Coordinates of C-alpha atoms in Angstrom, one line a residue:
M863 CA 306.7 72.6 -137.5
A864 CA 309.4 72.4 -134.8
K865 CA 309.4 75.8 -134.0
R866 CA 306.0 75.5 -133.6
K867 CA 306.0 72.7 -131.7
K868 CA 308.1 74.7 -129.2
E869 CA 306.6 77.3 -127.8
N870 CA 303.6 74.8 -127.6
L871 CA 305.5 73.0 -125.3
K872 CA 306.7 76.0 -123.4
S873 CA 302.9 77.8 -123.3
S874 CA 301.7 74.7 -121.2
K875 CA 304.7 74.3 -119.0
N876 CA 303.7 78.5 -118.2
K877 CA 299.9 77.0 -117.8
M878 CA 301.1 74.5 -115.3
L879 CA 302.9 76.4 -113.9
F880 CA 300.0 78.9 -113.0
V881 CA 298.8 76.6 -111.6
M882 CA 301.0 74.6 -109.4
V883 CA 301.8 78.3 -108.1
L884 CA 297.7 79.2 -108.1
F885 CA 297.2 75.8 -105.7
A886 CA 300.0 76.5 -103.4
L887 CA 298.7 80.3 -102.5
L888 CA 295.4 78.4 -102.2
W889 CA 296.6 75.5 -99.5
T890 CA 299.3 78.2 -98.3
G891 CA 295.7 80.7 -97.5
L892 CA 294.0 77.7 -95.7
L893 CA 296.0 76.0 -93.9
G894 CA 296.6 79.5 -93.0
R895 CA 292.9 80.1 -92.0
A896 CA 293.2 76.6 -90.4
A897 CA 296.1 77.6 -88.1
W898 CA 294.5 80.9 -87.3
L899 CA 290.6 79.1 -86.2
Q900 CA 293.0 77.0 -84.6
L901 CA 295.3 78.7 -82.9
Y902 CA 293.4 82.2 -82.1
K903 CA 289.6 82.0 -82.4
G904 CA 289.4 78.4 -80.9
A905 CA 288.7 78.7 -78.0
D906 CA 285.6 81.3 -79.1
L907 CA 284.8 79.3 -82.0
S908 CA 284.3 76.1 -79.9
R909 CA 281.9 77.8 -77.1
L910 CA 279.4 79.0 -79.8
A911 CA 280.0 75.6 -81.2
L912 CA 278.8 74.1 -77.6
R913 CA 276.3 76.0 -77.5
Q914 CA 274.4 75.4 -79.9
H915 CA 273.5 71.4 -78.5
L916 CA 272.7 73.2 -75.1
A917 CA 268.8 74.2 -74.4
A918 CA 269.0 77.5 -72.9
E919 CA 266.8 76.1 -69.2
L920 CA 267.3 77.4 -66.4
E921 CA 268.4 75.6 -63.9
R922 CA 268.1 74.9 -60.2
G923 CA 270.3 72.5 -58.5
E924 CA 269.2 70.3 -56.4
R925 CA 268.7 71.4 -52.2
G926 CA 272.3 69.2 -49.8
S927 CA 270.4 67.3 -47.1
I928 CA 270.3 67.0 -43.7
F929 CA 271.6 64.5 -41.5
D930 CA 271.8 63.0 -38.1
R931 CA 274.7 61.8 -36.1
N932 CA 274.3 58.3 -37.3
G933 CA 274.0 59.2 -41.2
N934 CA 269.4 58.8 -41.4
L935 CA 267.7 61.2 -43.8
L936 CA 266.4 64.1 -42.6
A937 CA 266.0 66.3 -45.2
T938 CA 265.9 65.1 -49.1
S939 CA 264.5 66.8 -51.5
V940 CA 262.1 65.4 -54.2
E941 CA 262.5 65.9 -58.5
A942 CA 259.2 67.5 -59.7
S943 CA 259.0 69.0 -63.0
S944 CA 257.3 73.0 -62.9
L945 CA 256.3 74.4 -66.2
Y946 CA 257.1 78.4 -67.5
I947 CA 256.5 80.0 -70.5
R948 CA 258.4 82.4 -73.4
P949 CA 255.9 84.4 -74.8
V950 CA 257.9 86.3 -78.2
N951 CA 258.6 81.8 -79.0
V952 CA 254.1 81.4 -79.3
K953 CA 253.1 80.9 -82.1
D954 CA 249.3 80.1 -82.1
V955 CA 247.8 82.0 -79.0
G956 CA 244.4 80.9 -79.4
R957 CA 245.6 76.7 -79.4
T958 CA 248.0 77.2 -76.5
V959 CA 245.4 78.7 -74.0
T960 CA 243.0 76.8 -75.7
K961 CA 245.6 73.3 -74.4
L962 CA 246.7 74.8 -71.4
S963 CA 243.5 75.9 -70.0
K964 CA 242.0 72.1 -70.9
I965 CA 245.2 70.8 -68.5
L966 CA 245.9 72.6 -66.1
G967 CA 242.1 73.1 -65.1
I968 CA 243.1 78.0 -65.5
S969 CA 241.4 79.8 -66.5
R970 CA 241.9 81.1 -70.7
S971 CA 241.3 84.4 -69.2
K972 CA 244.2 84.5 -67.0
L973 CA 246.1 82.5 -69.1
K974 CA 246.1 85.0 -72.1
K975 CA 246.8 87.8 -69.9
S976 CA 250.2 85.9 -69.2
L977 CA 250.6 85.3 -72.5
S978 CA 250.4 89.3 -73.0
K979 CA 253.1 89.8 -70.9
K980 CA 256.1 91.5 -72.9
S981 CA 258.8 89.6 -70.6
N982 CA 260.4 86.2 -71.2
F983 CA 259.9 83.9 -68.6
I984 CA 256.6 83.4 -67.0
W985 CA 255.9 80.5 -64.1
I986 CA 253.7 78.8 -65.0
K987 CA 252.7 76.7 -62.1
R988 CA 255.0 75.5 -59.8
Q989 CA 255.8 71.8 -59.1
L990 CA 253.1 69.2 -61.6
D991 CA 253.0 66.0 -61.1
D992 CA 254.5 63.6 -63.7
R993 CA 250.4 62.6 -65.1
T994 CA 250.0 66.3 -65.7
A995 CA 253.8 66.6 -66.6
N996 CA 253.1 64.1 -69.2
K997 CA 250.4 65.4 -71.2
I998 CA 251.8 68.6 -71.9
K999 CA 254.8 67.5 -73.4
Q1000 CA 252.5 65.3 -75.6
A1001 CA 251.0 68.2 -76.2
E1002 CA 254.1 70.3 -78.1
L1003 CA 253.6 73.7 -77.7
P1004 CA 255.5 76.0 -78.9
G1005 CA 257.4 78.4 -76.8
V1006 CA 255.9 76.0 -73.5
Y1007 CA 258.4 74.6 -71.3
L1008 CA 258.6 72.4 -68.5
T1009 CA 262.6 72.8 -66.7
T1010 CA 262.6 69.9 -63.3
E1011 CA 262.5 71.5 -59.6
F1012 CA 263.2 69.5 -56.5
V1013 CA 260.8 69.7 -53.9
R1014 CA 262.0 69.5 -49.7
L1015 CA 260.6 66.3 -48.3
Y1016 CA 260.8 65.3 -45.3
P1017 CA 261.5 61.5 -44.3
Y1018 CA 260.5 61.6 -40.6
N1019 CA 257.2 64.2 -41.2
H1020 CA 257.3 65.6 -37.1
L1021 CA 261.2 64.7 -36.2
A1022 CA 262.9 67.5 -35.1
G1023 CA 260.4 69.7 -37.0
Q1024 CA 261.3 73.1 -35.8
L1025 CA 264.8 72.5 -35.2
L1026 CA 265.1 71.5 -39.0
G1027 CA 262.4 74.2 -40.1
F1028 CA 261.6 74.4 -43.8
S1029 CA 262.2 75.9 -48.0
G1030 CA 259.6 77.3 -50.0
I1031 CA 258.8 76.9 -53.3
D1032 CA 261.6 78.6 -54.9
G1033 CA 264.2 76.4 -52.8
K1034 CA 265.2 79.1 -50.3
G1035 CA 264.9 78.2 -47.0
L1036 CA 262.7 80.4 -44.7
E1037 CA 262.5 78.7 -41.0
G1038 CA 265.2 76.5 -38.9
L1039 CA 268.3 75.1 -40.0
E1040 CA 266.9 75.2 -43.3
K1041 CA 267.2 79.0 -42.8
E1042 CA 270.4 79.5 -41.7
F1043 CA 272.5 76.8 -44.0
N1044 CA 269.7 78.6 -46.9
D1045 CA 273.8 78.8 -48.4
R1046 CA 275.3 75.9 -48.0
L1047 CA 272.2 73.8 -48.9
A1048 CA 270.4 76.1 -51.2
G1049 CA 271.8 74.3 -55.2
R1050 CA 273.2 76.2 -57.4
K1051 CA 271.9 78.0 -60.6
A1052 CA 272.4 77.0 -64.4
Q1053 CA 271.9 78.9 -67.3
F1054 CA 273.0 75.5 -69.8
V1055 CA 271.6 72.2 -69.1
V1056 CA 272.9 69.6 -71.8
Q1057 CA 270.0 66.9 -72.1
R1058 CA 271.8 64.2 -71.4
D1059 CA 274.4 62.3 -72.0
A1060 CA 275.2 58.4 -72.8
S1061 CA 274.2 57.1 -70.1
G1062 CA 271.1 59.3 -69.9
R1063 CA 272.3 61.8 -67.4
R1064 CA 271.4 65.5 -66.7
L1065 CA 274.9 67.4 -67.5
Y1066 CA 275.3 71.5 -65.9
L1067 CA 276.8 73.6 -67.5
D1068 CA 277.6 77.7 -66.6
E1069 CA 277.4 80.5 -68.7
M1070 CA 281.2 79.8 -70.7
G1071 CA 280.3 75.9 -70.9
R1072 CA 282.4 73.9 -68.5
E1073 CA 280.9 72.1 -66.5
V1074 CA 280.5 72.2 -63.1
D1075 CA 278.0 70.7 -60.1
I1076 CA 275.4 72.9 -58.7
R1077 CA 274.3 70.6 -56.4
G1078 CA 274.0 72.1 -52.6
K1079 CA 276.4 70.2 -50.0
D1080 CA 274.9 68.6 -47.0
I1081 CA 274.6 69.0 -43.1
H1082 CA 275.5 66.2 -40.4
L1083 CA 274.2 66.9 -36.9
T1084 CA 274.4 65.8 -33.7
I1085 CA 271.1 64.9 -33.0
D1086 CA 270.1 61.5 -32.7
S1087 CA 267.3 60.4 -35.3
H1088 CA 265.8 57.5 -31.7
L1089 CA 266.3 59.7 -28.8
Q1090 CA 264.7 62.6 -30.7
S1091 CA 262.1 60.3 -31.6
V1092 CA 262.0 59.6 -27.4
A1093 CA 262.3 63.0 -26.6
E1094 CA 259.5 63.9 -28.7
N1095 CA 256.6 60.9 -28.3
T1096 CA 257.0 61.3 -23.6
L1097 CA 256.7 65.2 -24.2
V1098 CA 253.4 64.5 -25.9
E1099 CA 252.2 62.1 -23.3
T1100 CA 252.8 64.4 -20.4
I1101 CA 251.0 67.6 -22.7
K1102 CA 248.0 65.6 -22.5
K1103 CA 248.5 64.4 -19.5
Y1104 CA 248.7 67.6 -17.6
D1105 CA 246.6 69.8 -20.5
A1106 CA 249.3 71.5 -20.9
K1107 CA 250.4 74.8 -23.5
W1108 CA 253.1 73.3 -24.4
G1109 CA 256.9 72.2 -23.1
T1110 CA 260.6 71.1 -24.6
A1111 CA 263.3 69.0 -24.4
I1112 CA 267.1 68.3 -24.7
V1113 CA 270.1 66.1 -24.2
V1114 CA 273.5 66.8 -24.1
E1115 CA 276.4 64.7 -24.6
V1116 CA 278.5 65.7 -21.3
A1117 CA 281.6 64.9 -23.5
T1118 CA 281.6 66.8 -26.2
G1119 CA 278.7 68.6 -25.3
E1120 CA 276.3 67.6 -28.6
I1121 CA 273.1 68.7 -28.9
L1122 CA 271.1 64.4 -29.5
A1123 CA 268.4 66.0 -29.1
L1124 CA 265.8 68.7 -28.6
A1125 CA 263.0 68.5 -29.0
N1126 CA 259.6 71.2 -29.2
C1127 CA 256.2 69.7 -28.4
P1128 CA 253.0 70.4 -29.4
R1129 CA 255.1 68.2 -33.2
F1130 CA 255.2 70.5 -36.1
N1131 CA 255.5 68.4 -39.6
P1132 CA 258.1 70.6 -42.0
N1133 CA 255.9 68.3 -45.1
I1134 CA 252.3 70.0 -44.8
F1135 CA 254.6 73.4 -42.9
R1136 CA 251.4 75.4 -44.5
T1137 CA 248.5 74.2 -42.5
S1138 CA 250.4 75.3 -39.4
S1139 CA 251.0 78.5 -37.9
P1140 CA 254.1 80.5 -36.5
K1141 CA 252.7 79.8 -33.2
T1142 CA 253.9 76.5 -34.3
W1143 CA 256.9 76.2 -36.3
R1144 CA 258.6 78.3 -33.3
N1145 CA 261.7 76.6 -32.5
R1146 CA 260.8 77.4 -28.0
A1147 CA 263.9 75.8 -27.2
A1148 CA 266.0 78.8 -28.3
I1149 CA 263.4 81.7 -29.1
D1150 CA 261.2 81.8 -25.9
V1151 CA 262.6 83.1 -22.9
V1152 CA 261.4 82.2 -19.2
E1153 CA 261.6 82.5 -16.0
P1154 CA 263.3 79.5 -14.9
G1155 CA 262.6 78.5 -10.9
S1156 CA 264.2 77.2 -8.5
T1157 CA 265.8 75.0 -11.3
M1158 CA 268.4 78.4 -10.6
K1159 CA 269.7 78.0 -7.1
P1160 CA 272.3 75.3 -8.5
F1161 CA 274.0 78.6 -9.4
L1162 CA 273.5 80.6 -6.7
I1163 CA 274.7 77.2 -4.4
A1164 CA 277.9 77.3 -6.8
A1165 CA 278.1 81.6 -6.9
A1166 CA 277.9 81.4 -3.9
L1167 CA 280.2 78.4 -2.8
K1168 CA 283.0 80.2 -4.5
H1169 CA 282.8 83.2 -2.9
G1170 CA 283.6 81.4 0.4
V1171 CA 280.0 83.6 1.2
I1172 CA 279.0 79.5 2.5
T1173 CA 280.0 75.8 3.2
P1174 CA 277.4 73.4 3.0
E1175 CA 277.1 73.3 6.3
K1176 CA 276.0 76.7 6.8
L1177 CA 272.7 76.9 8.2
I1178 CA 270.6 78.8 7.5
D1179 CA 266.9 81.0 8.6
C1180 CA 263.8 80.2 6.5
E1181 CA 261.5 81.9 9.0
G1182 CA 259.1 79.2 9.0
G1183 CA 257.5 79.1 5.6
R1184 CA 257.2 83.2 5.5
W1185 CA 259.4 86.1 5.3
N1186 CA 259.0 89.3 4.3
L1187 CA 260.9 91.4 3.2
N1188 CA 260.9 95.5 2.6
G1189 CA 257.1 95.1 2.4
K1190 CA 257.4 91.2 0.3
Y1191 CA 256.7 88.7 1.0
I1192 CA 258.5 85.1 0.0
K1193 CA 256.5 81.9 0.7
D1194 CA 257.8 78.6 1.1
T1195 CA 256.0 75.6 0.7
H1196 CA 256.5 74.0 3.4
K1197 CA 257.9 75.6 6.9
Y1198 CA 260.9 75.6 7.2
G1199 CA 263.2 76.9 10.4
W1200 CA 266.9 76.2 10.0
L1201 CA 268.4 74.1 7.3
P1202 CA 272.6 74.0 6.6
A1203 CA 272.4 75.2 2.7
H1204 CA 272.8 72.0 1.0
K1205 CA 269.1 71.5 2.6
V1206 CA 268.0 74.3 0.8
L1207 CA 268.4 73.1 -2.3
R1208 CA 267.9 69.3 -2.2
Y1209 CA 264.2 71.1 -0.4
S1210 CA 264.1 74.3 -2.7
S1211 CA 264.0 76.6 -0.1
N1212 CA 263.5 80.0 -1.2
I1213 CA 263.8 81.7 1.4
G1214 CA 266.5 80.3 2.4
S1215 CA 268.4 80.9 -1.5
A1216 CA 266.7 84.9 -1.0
K1217 CA 269.2 85.0 2.5
I1218 CA 272.3 83.5 0.4
G1219 CA 272.0 85.3 -2.7
L1220 CA 271.5 88.5 -0.4
E1221 CA 274.5 88.2 1.6
L1222 CA 276.0 86.9 -1.6
G1223 CA 275.6 90.2 -3.4
A1224 CA 274.4 92.1 -7.5
Q1225 CA 277.7 91.9 -8.6
N1226 CA 279.1 89.3 -7.1
Y1227 CA 275.5 87.2 -8.7
H1228 CA 275.1 88.9 -12.2
K1229 CA 278.7 88.5 -13.1
F1230 CA 278.8 84.4 -12.5
L1231 CA 275.6 84.3 -14.0
L1232 CA 277.1 85.8 -17.2
D1233 CA 280.1 83.9 -17.0
V1234 CA 277.5 80.4 -17.1
G1235 CA 276.4 81.5 -20.3
F1236 CA 273.3 83.0 -19.6
G1237 CA 272.1 86.6 -21.0
R1238 CA 273.7 86.2 -23.4
K1239 CA 273.4 83.9 -26.5
T1240 CA 274.2 80.2 -27.0
G1241 CA 276.3 80.9 -29.9
L1242 CA 274.2 77.7 -32.2
P1243 CA 273.7 78.2 -35.5
L1244 CA 269.6 79.0 -35.5
P1245 CA 267.6 81.0 -35.8
G1246 CA 265.8 84.0 -33.5
D1247 CA 269.0 82.6 -30.6
R1248 CA 267.9 84.8 -27.7
V1249 CA 270.2 87.0 -25.1
G1250 CA 267.5 86.0 -22.4
S1251 CA 267.1 88.8 -20.2
I1252 CA 269.1 89.8 -17.0
R1253 CA 268.9 94.0 -15.8
P1254 CA 272.6 95.1 -15.1
A1255 CA 273.6 94.3 -11.7
A1256 CA 272.9 97.8 -11.2
D1257 CA 269.2 98.1 -11.5
W1258 CA 268.4 95.8 -8.7
N1259 CA 267.4 96.0 -5.6
E1260 CA 267.2 93.8 -2.8
I1261 CA 264.0 92.2 -3.9
D1262 CA 265.3 91.8 -7.3
L1263 CA 268.8 90.2 -6.3
A1264 CA 266.3 88.5 -3.4
A1265 CA 263.6 87.2 -6.2
G1266 CA 266.5 86.0 -8.9
A1267 CA 268.5 84.2 -6.7
F1268 CA 265.1 81.6 -7.1
G1269 CA 265.0 81.7 -10.3
Q1270 CA 262.4 84.3 -10.8
G1271 CA 262.5 88.0 -12.0
I1272 CA 265.3 87.2 -15.4
G1273 CA 264.7 85.7 -17.9
V1274 CA 266.5 83.0 -19.7
T1275 CA 265.7 80.0 -22.9
A1276 CA 266.4 76.6 -22.5
L1277 CA 269.7 76.1 -24.8
Q1278 CA 271.1 78.3 -21.7
M1279 CA 270.2 76.4 -19.4
A1280 CA 271.9 73.9 -20.7
K1281 CA 274.4 74.8 -21.5
A1282 CA 275.0 76.3 -17.8
F1283 CA 274.6 73.1 -16.5
L1284 CA 277.2 71.7 -19.6
C1285 CA 279.4 74.0 -17.3
V1286 CA 278.7 72.2 -14.2
A1287 CA 278.5 68.9 -15.4
N1288 CA 282.2 69.3 -16.7
K1289 CA 283.2 70.5 -13.0
G1290 CA 283.3 74.6 -13.5
I1291 CA 284.5 74.6 -17.5
A1292 CA 282.5 76.3 -19.4
K1293 CA 282.0 74.5 -22.8
P1294 CA 279.9 76.0 -25.8
L1295 CA 276.9 72.9 -26.6
R1296 CA 277.2 72.0 -30.2
L1297 CA 275.1 70.4 -32.7
V1298 CA 276.1 70.1 -36.2
Q1299 CA 279.2 67.9 -36.6
S1300 CA 279.7 69.1 -40.9
P1301 CA 280.4 71.5 -41.3
R1302 CA 282.6 72.5 -38.4
S1303 CA 282.1 75.6 -36.8
E1304 CA 285.5 78.2 -37.2
E1305 CA 284.1 80.4 -33.8
D1306 CA 283.7 77.9 -31.0
E1307 CA 285.0 79.1 -28.4
A1308 CA 287.7 78.1 -25.9
P1309 CA 286.5 76.3 -22.4
K1310 CA 286.7 78.2 -19.6
R1311 CA 287.0 77.8 -16.0
I1312 CA 284.3 79.7 -14.0
F1313 CA 284.5 78.0 -10.9
S1314 CA 286.6 75.1 -9.2
A1315 CA 286.2 71.5 -9.1
D1316 CA 285.4 70.7 -5.9
V1317 CA 283.0 73.9 -6.3
A1318 CA 281.3 71.8 -9.0
E1319 CA 281.0 68.5 -6.7
K1320 CA 280.1 69.9 -4.0
V1321 CA 276.9 71.7 -6.1
L1322 CA 276.3 68.0 -7.3
S1323 CA 276.3 66.7 -4.5
M1324 CA 273.7 68.7 -3.1
M1325 CA 271.7 68.0 -6.5
R1326 CA 272.2 64.1 -5.9
E1327 CA 270.5 64.7 -2.5
V1328 CA 267.3 66.1 -3.8
V1329 CA 267.2 62.5 -6.4
Q1330 CA 268.4 60.4 -3.6
E1331 CA 267.2 61.5 -0.7
D1332 CA 264.1 63.2 0.5
G1333 CA 264.7 66.2 -2.3
T1334 CA 262.2 67.7 -4.7
G1335 CA 263.4 65.2 -7.5
R1336 CA 262.2 61.8 -6.3
R1337 CA 260.1 60.8 -9.0
A1338 CA 263.8 60.8 -11.4
R1339 CA 265.1 58.1 -9.8
I1340 CA 266.4 55.6 -11.8
S1341 CA 266.8 52.2 -10.0
G1342 CA 270.3 50.6 -10.4
T1343 CA 272.2 54.2 -10.7
T1344 CA 272.4 57.5 -9.3
V1345 CA 271.2 60.8 -10.4
A1346 CA 271.7 64.4 -9.5
G1347 CA 268.8 67.0 -10.2
K1348 CA 266.6 70.2 -10.1
S1349 CA 263.1 70.9 -10.2
G1350 CA 260.8 74.3 -11.1
T1351 CA 258.3 75.4 -10.4
A1352 CA 258.2 79.6 -12.0
Q1353 CA 255.2 81.7 -11.5
K1354 CA 255.0 83.5 -14.3
A1355 CA 254.5 86.6 -14.8
G1356 CA 251.4 88.6 -17.1
K1357 CA 249.3 91.6 -17.8
G1358 CA 248.6 92.6 -13.8
G1359 CA 251.4 90.6 -12.3
Y1360 CA 252.2 86.8 -10.9
G1361 CA 249.0 84.5 -11.9
D1362 CA 247.9 81.1 -11.3
Q1363 CA 250.0 80.3 -14.7
Y1364 CA 253.5 77.9 -14.2
M1365 CA 256.4 76.8 -15.6
A1366 CA 257.3 73.5 -14.9
S1367 CA 261.0 72.1 -15.0
F1368 CA 263.1 69.8 -14.2
V1369 CA 267.5 69.1 -15.0
G1370 CA 268.3 65.8 -13.9
M1371 CA 272.2 64.3 -14.6
V1372 CA 273.0 61.5 -15.5
P1373 CA 274.8 59.3 -13.9
G1374 CA 275.2 61.4 -10.6
Y1375 CA 278.6 60.9 -10.4
N1376 CA 280.8 62.2 -12.9
P1377 CA 277.6 62.6 -15.5
E1378 CA 277.4 61.2 -19.3
Y1379 CA 274.1 63.2 -20.2
I1380 CA 271.6 65.8 -19.1
V1381 CA 268.3 66.0 -20.2
V1382 CA 266.6 69.9 -20.0
V1383 CA 263.0 69.1 -19.7
L1384 CA 260.5 72.6 -19.3
V1385 CA 256.2 72.0 -20.0
D1386 CA 254.3 75.2 -19.6
S1387 CA 251.1 76.0 -17.3
P1388 CA 250.6 72.5 -17.3
S1389 CA 246.6 71.5 -15.5
V1390 CA 246.3 69.4 -12.6
N1391 CA 249.9 70.0 -11.0
H1392 CA 252.3 72.2 -11.7
Y1393 CA 255.0 71.7 -9.8
G1394 CA 258.5 70.8 -11.8
G1395 CA 259.4 67.1 -9.2
T1396 CA 255.4 66.2 -10.8
V1397 CA 255.5 67.2 -14.3
A1398 CA 258.8 67.5 -15.5
A1399 CA 261.0 64.6 -13.6
P1400 CA 258.5 61.7 -14.9
V1401 CA 259.6 63.2 -18.5
V1402 CA 263.4 64.1 -17.6
K1403 CA 263.8 59.9 -16.1
T1404 CA 262.3 58.7 -19.3
I1405 CA 264.9 60.4 -21.0
M1406 CA 267.5 59.7 -19.1
T1407 CA 266.5 56.0 -18.7
E1408 CA 266.2 55.4 -22.8
A1409 CA 268.5 56.6 -23.7
L1410 CA 271.7 54.7 -21.4
A1411 CA 269.2 51.8 -22.9
Y1412 CA 270.2 53.3 -25.9
Y1413 CA 273.6 53.5 -25.4
G1414 CA 274.5 49.8 -23.6
K1415 CA 273.9 51.6 -20.5
L1416 CA 271.5 51.1 -18.2
P1417 CA 271.7 48.8 -15.4
E1418 CA 270.6 45.5 -16.7
K1419 CA 267.6 45.0 -13.8
Q1420 CA 265.6 47.0 -16.2
N1421 CA 263.4 46.2 -18.7
S1422 CA 264.9 46.3 -22.4
L1423 CA 263.4 49.8 -24.2
P1424 CA 261.7 49.8 -27.6
V1425 CA 263.7 50.9 -31.0
M1426 CA 262.7 54.2 -32.0
A1427 CA 261.0 52.4 -35.1
A1428 CA 258.6 50.4 -33.3
K1429 CA 257.3 53.1 -31.0
M1430 CA 257.5 55.9 -33.9
E1431 CA 254.9 53.9 -36.0
T1432 CA 252.2 53.9 -32.8
S1433 CA 251.3 58.3 -32.4
S1434 CA 253.2 59.3 -35.7
E1435 CA 252.1 60.1 -39.4
M1436 CA 254.2 57.0 -40.8
P1437 CA 251.4 54.6 -42.5
K1438 CA 250.5 51.0 -40.3
K1439 CA 252.5 48.8 -43.2
A1440 CA 256.2 50.0 -43.0
V1441 CA 258.6 47.5 -42.3
R1442 CA 259.6 47.2 -38.8
L1443 CA 263.0 48.6 -38.4
N1444 CA 264.8 45.0 -36.9
S1445 CA 263.2 43.8 -41.2
A1446 CA 265.0 46.9 -42.3
L1447 CA 268.4 46.2 -40.8
K1448 CA 268.3 42.9 -41.8
A1449 CA 267.5 43.3 -45.6
V1450 CA 270.2 46.0 -46.2
S1451 CA 272.6 42.6 -44.4
G1452 CA 272.6 40.8 -48.2
E1453 CA 274.4 40.4 -51.0
T1454 CA 271.4 42.0 -53.3
V1455 CA 269.3 44.3 -53.1
P1456 CA 266.3 44.2 -51.5
D1457 CA 262.4 45.1 -52.8
V1458 CA 260.4 47.9 -51.0
K1459 CA 258.6 48.9 -53.5
G1460 CA 255.5 49.0 -50.9
M1461 CA 257.3 50.4 -48.4
P1462 CA 256.5 54.3 -46.8
I1463 CA 259.3 56.5 -48.0
R1464 CA 261.3 56.3 -45.1
R1465 CA 262.0 52.9 -44.5
A1466 CA 263.4 52.8 -48.0
V1467 CA 265.4 55.8 -47.4
E1468 CA 266.7 54.2 -44.2
I1469 CA 268.0 51.0 -45.8
M1470 CA 269.5 52.1 -48.6
V1471 CA 271.1 55.0 -46.3
K1472 CA 272.2 52.8 -43.8
K1473 CA 274.1 51.0 -47.4
G1474 CA 276.3 53.2 -47.8
F1475 CA 273.4 54.8 -50.4
I1476 CA 271.8 57.9 -51.3
P1477 CA 268.6 57.2 -53.6
K1478 CA 267.5 59.7 -55.5
L1479 CA 263.7 60.5 -54.9
K1480 CA 261.8 61.0 -58.8
G1481 CA 257.9 61.6 -58.3
Q1482 CA 255.4 63.1 -55.1
G1483 CA 253.3 60.9 -52.0
M1484 CA 255.1 58.9 -49.2
T1485 CA 255.0 55.5 -50.4
I1486 CA 257.9 53.2 -53.3
I1487 CA 255.6 52.0 -56.4
K1488 CA 259.5 51.6 -58.5
Q1489 CA 262.9 51.1 -58.0
V1490 CA 265.9 51.1 -59.7
P1491 CA 268.0 49.3 -59.8
P1492 CA 265.0 46.4 -59.1
A1493 CA 265.0 43.6 -56.7
G1494 CA 267.1 40.8 -56.7
D1495 CA 270.2 43.2 -58.2
K1496 CA 273.4 42.6 -56.4
W1497 CA 274.7 45.7 -54.5
P1498 CA 276.5 48.3 -56.6
E1499 CA 279.9 47.6 -56.7
E1500 CA 280.1 52.4 -56.3
K1501 CA 279.3 53.9 -53.6
N1502 CA 278.0 56.8 -55.9
A1503 CA 276.5 54.0 -58.3
E1504 CA 272.7 56.2 -59.0
I1505 CA 269.6 54.5 -56.4
V1506 CA 266.3 55.3 -57.4
L1507 CA 263.1 55.1 -55.9
W1508 CA 259.7 56.9 -57.7
L1509 CA 257.5 57.9 -55.5
S1510 CA 253.7 57.4 -55.7

């Protein structure tokens, strides 16, 4: 009996030992497996697990915004839903076709054709309104998906339309700065999207499951919206008054070379670009090559002074207003006799200029024009920036040289003229024009002296005579300050030679001593009167006067000028119920969020931007119907806080 008990006890111990060894092996295996998964396969398994929580959507990020120099929003994007299908995931073709046809108003046959395709991704309709998108969601159709896209919006409508350009339905820039900076502005694509995080915020991830920022980058221009509005409105009035074809105006700050305004007329609203012709989209200041006429004469004078061909007092026979050169007659508007060189410029004598040009020589004149920026691109980031049309000096005969001396037979752009006159205003130093504050260009040309400060001052003195004395620019005078300027009236060439159409132009610099601003204006084919001193000079005067008033530099005797907002409301397409700018500023100064419901989008965005917030715009339309945070709440302390405005 004792022996039997001993054997049973030994058997129990063996069983216990076996169980313990078995459990030890099992735990060792489990721990080894866990260690292997954690240490060697952890990263891969983590990505696989993450992807199970992702919605397989293709989504492009929001396009970057465009701002003016003061932070005013010139171009932004608004969220919109777009519809696509994956035919392989559609379970009931008949029901899907019936529902979509009823909601979208698309024929059943067209939808059936789309569903029969073997593609895994087919667009059905882009940029739906909110009501239609909600109906699609409620239908709950397998294989039918909504994704977020962005509609480009230009809050100021036509303001700087040709300069900004526009982008297409796929978010690709097609014209203007939208095209030139497309790589920077365009949002990147996200392969997977986490639907919402705990805060309701969308997260974008790449194919590796890492969070990425797919929003495009912003750009900040040197343009000032106020001066841009002034230039456009003044051009509109002049084009209408003289029944002209088109006009362009450029305002440049001398100290920096920054372009404060670049206006084209007729105006163009990029919000509705499909309703306009490509002719209206043209940024004529950069693209259109024109014969400048007498606005080229200051450069002739500068070149002649540089090479010692003339002095300001050198007398030149202007032949009584008519001169035969190799069988071709050159005429003046008045019968001038002997004139000193400074009065050749003051009275804009073609004959006197031609004689100076012949004495200067083609090589010297041609090289000088190239040195100040003609015959080459301006270097500005603008699509279609032209080199102009200046033939090699070796191809010029005496007639060509004489005509080129008074701005005929050569082709330039308005921006090239602005750049060349910037050299005069900068005491003979050529500097680049600038249009973009951020990002800064790494390829800006270094300043280069072209002629002496003494030559520049003599040219400026003669240009002051054009306006302040009895010259051709008297209509550009501003009471209380001096203005330097030059008019141009170029006969336009046609198929059969020069006809009865003219390009009227004027370039003004203010103050006339040590200029701070340059204004270049071109008006094409004006009727009634075609002289630059009559048609274009008053435009320059208005723009310069308002610029001086805006910057607080206008003499006190001048009347105060209307602010941009007031003037834009009478001439733009914005609703008349828009709030005045001073009301907006008052609202911004408070500690609580103002009520912007019912406001036009331009005013509402302006209020938010001036407080330091860039609002997110949702829906379509031009009037605010809902806002977050609501009116009366305190402004968020964090500058990156989300502010949303809904449009209708």
